[in-house]
XYZ file of C-alpha atoms in Angstrom:
393
model
C 5.293 -12.190 42.132
C 6.431 -12.332 38.509
C 7.819 -9.069 37.241
C 5.659 -7.641 34.492
C 7.180 -6.867 31.111
C 7.727 -3.216 30.268
C 7.817 -3.930 26.506
C 4.919 -3.632 24.078
C 3.949 -7.090 22.852
C 3.413 -5.764 19.338
C 7.201 -5.464 18.963
C 7.826 -9.145 19.764
C 7.447 -10.369 16.168
C 9.077 -7.364 14.527
C 12.459 -8.134 12.959
C 15.438 -5.864 12.563
C 16.046 -4.802 8.956
C 18.301 -7.286 7.170
C 19.599 -4.411 5.051
C 20.610 -2.365 8.095
C 22.256 -5.389 9.706
C 24.561 -5.753 6.674
C 25.217 -2.008 6.564
C 26.304 -2.053 10.208
C 28.678 -4.931 9.485
C 30.164 -2.913 6.621
C 30.674 0.118 8.842
C 32.364 -1.995 11.505
C 34.754 -3.592 8.981
C 35.626 -0.246 7.435
C 36.320 1.200 10.881
C 38.813 -1.642 11.278
C 40.543 -0.442 8.117
C 39.261 -3.226 5.852
C 38.281 -2.698 2.222
C 34.606 -3.439 1.603
C 32.696 -2.871 -1.627
C 29.095 -2.327 -0.571
C 26.389 -3.502 -2.946
C 23.788 -3.782 -0.209
C 22.137 -0.384 0.157
C 19.471 1.100 -2.066
C 21.216 4.445 -2.113
C 22.308 6.188 -5.316
C 25.992 7.105 -5.332
C 25.190 10.425 -7.013
C 24.897 13.820 -5.353
C 21.586 15.649 -5.125
C 21.138 17.887 -8.204
C 22.830 21.277 -7.807
C 19.658 23.258 -8.490
C 17.840 21.589 -5.594
C 20.722 22.211 -3.188
C 21.041 25.862 -4.199
C 17.311 26.572 -3.953
C 17.216 24.926 -0.527
C 20.209 26.943 0.728
C 18.515 30.101 -0.543
C 15.341 29.196 1.362
C 17.366 28.516 4.505
C 19.185 31.832 4.186
C 15.781 33.450 3.729
C 14.909 32.075 7.191
C 12.242 29.682 5.939
C 12.742 27.632 9.093
C 9.279 27.715 10.652
C 6.451 25.190 10.563
C 4.785 24.440 7.276
C 1.234 23.151 7.092
C 0.764 19.596 8.394
C -0.019 18.723 4.799
C 3.260 20.254 3.630
C 4.301 23.418 1.825
C 1.541 24.236 -0.648
C 3.972 25.144 -3.443
C 5.542 21.692 -3.316
C 2.191 19.940 -3.087
C 1.199 21.725 -6.283
C 4.365 20.493 -7.997
C 3.728 16.959 -6.718
C 0.191 17.133 -8.122
C 1.669 18.001 -11.522
C 4.137 15.129 -11.235
C 1.352 12.715 -10.308
C -0.724 13.857 -13.276
C 2.204 13.029 -15.583
C 2.911 9.668 -13.931
C -0.590 8.380 -13.161
C -2.873 10.452 -15.459
C -4.971 11.202 -12.342
C -5.744 14.665 -10.969
C -4.971 15.025 -7.266
C -6.138 18.117 -5.401
C -2.987 19.642 -3.899
C -5.053 21.148 -1.055
C -6.933 18.022 0.035
C -5.364 14.891 -1.495
C -1.591 15.127 -0.899
C 0.540 15.066 2.260
C 4.299 15.608 2.357
C 6.001 13.110 4.695
C 9.363 12.282 6.199
C 10.323 9.887 3.421
C 8.382 6.867 2.171
C 8.948 5.079 5.472
C 6.751 7.532 7.334
C 4.235 7.412 4.509
C 3.987 3.612 4.794
C 3.831 3.763 8.590
C 1.116 6.447 8.667
C -1.008 4.704 6.065
C -0.885 1.406 7.904
C -1.670 3.032 11.263
C -4.619 4.868 9.736
C -6.285 1.765 8.284
C -5.075 -1.458 9.904
C -6.803 -2.689 13.071
C -5.628 -5.645 15.199
C -6.431 -8.860 13.348
C -6.781 -7.258 9.913
C -5.069 -9.184 7.134
C -2.710 -7.474 4.717
C -1.491 -9.213 1.566
C 2.223 -8.748 0.906
C 3.956 -10.096 -2.188
C 7.323 -11.561 -1.287
C 10.220 -11.086 -1.589
C 9.274 -7.674 -0.204
C 10.911 -4.551 1.150
C 11.515 -5.100 4.851
C 9.142 -2.370 6.066
C 5.890 -3.912 4.859
C 5.488 -6.999 7.028
C 7.046 -5.335 10.053
C 4.869 -2.224 9.875
C 1.775 -4.426 9.596
C 2.945 -6.289 12.705
C 3.435 -3.016 14.583
C -0.213 -2.277 13.820
C -1.073 -5.759 15.205
C -2.279 -6.767 11.770
C -1.554 -10.088 10.081
C 0.805 -10.117 7.074
C -0.424 -12.657 4.531
C 2.545 -13.459 2.314
C 2.183 -14.518 -1.315
C 5.604 -15.764 -2.498
C 6.290 -14.834 -6.115
C 8.073 -17.303 -8.359
C 11.441 -16.712 -9.980
C 10.303 -18.982 -12.816
C 7.843 -16.335 -14.069
C 10.013 -13.314 -13.344
C 8.466 -12.608 -9.939
C 5.163 -11.581 -11.547
C 1.906 -11.671 -9.563
C -0.400 -14.684 -9.958
C -3.956 -13.347 -9.703
C -5.418 -16.767 -8.836
C -3.153 -16.936 -5.806
C -4.377 -13.504 -4.743
C -8.004 -14.596 -5.036
C -7.269 -17.648 -2.894
C -5.846 -15.462 -0.120
C -8.765 -13.021 0.094
C -10.896 -13.412 3.230
C -13.435 -11.225 5.011
C -10.506 -9.995 7.143
C -8.451 -8.738 4.180
C -8.076 -4.969 4.626
C -5.179 -4.077 2.359
C -2.858 -5.229 -0.405
C 0.653 -3.758 -0.498
C 2.331 -3.522 -3.877
C 5.773 -2.132 -4.759
C 6.066 -1.328 -8.454
C 8.804 -1.315 -9.759
C 9.842 -3.754 -7.102
C 12.526 -3.898 -4.439
C 14.219 -6.411 -4.251
C 13.324 -8.185 -7.519
C 13.390 -5.342 -10.049
C 10.098 -6.672 -11.451
C 7.701 -4.257 -13.150
C 4.183 -5.645 -13.002
C 2.175 -6.263 -16.151
C -0.710 -3.914 -16.942
C -3.186 -6.780 -17.386
C -2.286 -8.173 -13.967
C -2.661 -4.817 -12.258
C -6.053 -4.316 -13.891
C -7.269 -7.607 -12.430
C -5.818 -6.689 -9.036
C -7.814 -3.456 -9.143
C -10.972 -5.399 -9.902
C -10.355 -7.586 -6.841
C -9.856 -4.470 -4.690
C -13.086 -2.820 -5.859
C -15.198 -5.968 -5.565
C -13.957 -6.735 -2.047
C -13.578 -3.162 -0.733
C -9.834 -3.574 -0.186
C -7.278 -0.778 -0.148
C -4.116 -0.983 -2.233
C -1.053 0.667 -0.731
C 1.081 1.359 -3.809
C 4.734 2.081 -3.063
C 5.906 3.663 -6.319
C 9.241 5.119 -5.152
C 11.056 3.520 -8.124
C 8.552 4.539 -10.808
C 11.091 6.688 -12.669
C 13.553 3.781 -12.748
C 11.645 1.869 -15.405
C 14.057 0.698 -18.088
C 11.625 -0.736 -20.632
C 8.606 1.581 -20.274
C 6.432 -1.044 -18.614
C 5.395 0.831 -15.448
C 1.710 1.638 -14.986
C 0.387 3.180 -11.775
C -2.365 1.352 -9.890
C -4.118 4.708 -9.494
C -4.534 5.067 -13.267
C -7.150 2.327 -13.540
C -10.869 3.069 -13.539
C -12.405 4.206 -10.221
C -9.253 3.453 -8.231
C -8.554 6.769 -6.464
C -10.670 5.787 -3.438
C -9.020 2.370 -3.277
C -5.410 3.428 -3.917
C -2.974 5.122 -1.576
C 0.190 6.114 -3.415
C 3.391 6.571 -1.448
C 6.351 8.042 -3.263
C 9.212 10.475 -2.803
C 12.454 11.870 -4.149
C 15.035 9.608 -2.478
C 15.892 7.308 -5.363
C 15.538 9.119 -8.707
C 16.770 12.444 -7.279
C 19.534 11.014 -5.049
C 17.990 12.538 -1.925
C 17.928 9.653 0.561
C 19.110 11.801 3.484
C 16.576 14.544 2.819
C 13.718 12.263 3.902
C 11.210 13.804 1.520
C 8.216 11.672 0.615
C 4.530 12.099 -0.030
C 1.156 10.366 0.080
C -1.622 10.819 -2.487
C -5.163 9.495 -2.307
C -8.785 10.611 -2.167
C -9.675 13.267 0.396
C -11.497 10.846 2.703
C -8.411 8.608 2.867
C -6.000 11.520 3.296
C -8.081 12.959 6.146
C -7.577 9.715 8.076
C -3.854 9.579 7.382
C -3.448 13.241 8.341
C -4.599 12.409 11.871
C -1.620 10.051 12.230
C 0.817 12.380 10.474
C -0.040 15.264 12.842
C 1.166 13.231 15.796
C 4.271 11.681 14.256
C 6.514 14.090 12.336
C 3.940 16.941 12.265
C 5.474 18.430 9.102
C 8.469 18.199 6.785
C 11.371 20.703 6.854
C 10.000 23.917 5.402
C 13.173 25.187 3.728
C 13.756 21.815 2.045
C 10.205 21.760 0.704
C 10.508 25.300 -0.638
C 13.843 24.477 -2.263
C 12.398 21.386 -3.907
C 9.347 23.286 -5.139
C 11.504 25.958 -6.766
C 13.979 23.560 -8.356
C 12.059 20.470 -9.458
C 11.049 22.031 -12.800
C 14.500 23.380 -13.639
C 15.893 21.961 -16.881
C 19.293 21.401 -15.261
C 17.665 19.301 -12.517
C 15.689 17.280 -15.064
C 18.895 16.625 -17.012
C 20.753 15.441 -13.901
C 17.895 13.112 -12.990
C 17.767 11.676 -16.505
C 21.541 11.186 -16.466
C 21.241 9.171 -13.243
C 18.455 7.026 -14.693
C 20.465 6.389 -17.872
C 23.504 5.447 -15.777
C 21.499 2.947 -13.720
C 20.313 1.454 -17.010
C 23.929 1.044 -18.149
C 24.910 -0.513 -14.821
C 22.060 -3.010 -15.115
C 23.518 -4.186 -18.418
C 27.032 -4.319 -16.964
C 26.073 -6.307 -13.874
C 24.192 -8.869 -15.975
C 27.278 -9.233 -18.194
C 29.356 -9.891 -15.099
C 26.890 -12.441 -13.756
C 26.819 -14.213 -17.115
C 30.498 -15.005 -16.546
C 29.708 -16.789 -13.249
C 28.565 -20.348 -13.962
C 27.395 -20.982 -10.405
C 25.210 -17.883 -10.259
C 21.911 -17.255 -12.045
C 19.642 -14.256 -11.961
C 16.256 -12.863 -12.886
C 16.509 -9.903 -15.231
C 15.293 -6.734 -13.482
C 13.113 -4.340 -15.479
C 13.115 -1.505 -12.952
C 14.614 -0.171 -9.698
C 18.351 -0.872 -9.161
C 18.456 -4.355 -7.682
C 19.004 -7.841 -9.052
C 18.066 -11.134 -7.400
C 20.790 -13.749 -7.745
C 20.333 -17.480 -7.125
C 23.435 -18.890 -5.399
C 22.174 -22.450 -4.818
C 24.628 -23.990 -7.332
C 27.480 -22.939 -5.044
C 26.270 -25.346 -2.373
C 25.601 -22.406 -0.043
C 22.346 -20.686 0.794
C 21.953 -16.936 0.480
C 22.914 -16.173 4.073
C 25.986 -18.399 3.953
C 27.053 -16.948 0.618
C 26.599 -13.354 1.823
C 28.568 -14.073 5.007
C 31.377 -15.733 3.054
C 31.423 -12.975 0.469
C 31.807 -10.357 3.189
C 35.078 -12.066 4.135
C 36.205 -11.282 0.574
C 35.215 -7.659 1.007
C 31.846 -7.506 -0.771
C 28.564 -6.736 0.981
C 25.235 -7.995 -0.384
C 21.923 -8.753 1.321
C 20.677 -12.324 1.845
C 17.194 -12.466 0.346
C 15.816 -14.473 3.268
C 15.396 -11.057 4.900
C 12.775 -10.233 2.244
C 10.771 -13.443 2.619
C 11.271 -16.889 4.118
C 10.913 -18.659 0.753
C 13.974 -17.033 -0.792
C 16.863 -18.541 1.141
C 18.680 -19.463 -2.102
C 18.956 -15.832 -3.224
C 20.949 -12.706 -2.501
C 20.058 -9.156 -3.518
C 22.712 -7.066 -5.232
C 22.257 -3.320 -5.611
C 23.646 -1.597 -8.689
C 23.152 1.855 -7.178
C 26.939 1.855 -6.761
C 29.467 2.908 -9.401
C 30.548 0.748 -12.330
C 34.079 0.741 -10.860
C 32.761 -0.618 -7.566
C 30.695 -3.268 -9.341
C 33.736 -4.290 -11.390
C 35.896 -4.604 -8.265
C 33.134 -6.500 -6.482
C 33.006 -9.105 -9.240
C 36.762 -9.601 -9.152
C 36.260 -10.608 -5.518
C 33.087 -12.605 -6.210
C 34.860 -14.622 -8.901
C 37.699 -15.277 -6.495
C 35.255 -16.658 -3.934
C 33.540 -18.805 -6.578
C 36.898 -20.241 -7.674
C 37.721 -21.220 -4.099
C 34.408 -22.760 -3.111
């Protein structure tokens, strides 16, 4: 008798994160005493603003260590509602239309679990953050990839979207500004995407974690278009712009009927976020000193974007697509005679870690993703090593 499998079949097609694979290689090399400049992770090299840390320590010392509401601490939800009003122009009810989550990853996971049934199709624009396709697969849905073209700056082609819509299409996932391309989608394109969603009763999961990292004031929220609250589920958080990746503090915003569904999943996953961290964030987010630190980080990322493009301009065998947001740049390495995976592997031997873009979509094997969330000094050292590799190829 054949021994039955103990594993869930839904995990068979799920891939390990290409970003985490590179990060583990970096850790292993560093443990061996080797020098590695890491430009692979989407993690700001800044510290969390002092006001947030102090307010959180005060809340901890005040023994705010018990459960908060499943929806999250009401004071923070109120502050998030204010933030959303500024960023999207839409009013969200802090009592009924916002949930605090354990980072954006939980927000994406909970949203997908709440809406995607086996066999449902979900449109994903590639190259895409690694969580989207894999979370859809965990829900036994079908990721429908639409590869974006470097030739038009990785912008969305609405005609291609229309061609992919079927009666099984349940959701469209959009990341704006985008990881890994740095693209910020055009307002006219987003408006047409909203029209498609309304006409076909399709949800849009809008991952807007990088919305404050918009270097040319192009960002427009999907939720801001006419009659889109019921069709839009915003996921966002404080990891990137506030340098709080380890705090795991995210949120979901949508209409009450959508949030009620997601809350059912959230109750049985993380239950609630850390109470003292939520209270600290609520007390500090409006502080002028915190706002200044956040703006300083954003300005610094802007400067690094300019610097990294200047460095790439000195590399004849490398070309890139100018990023307008986030802190990543997609680099075409095909002129080196290597594909993205080969180039990334070879570059790691020279002590620089980047992510092969094939991990973000099968059509992007010629690219690597470089993060400029690291310091200017690290970027400068990385390019000394990159130029050495290019000279020796």
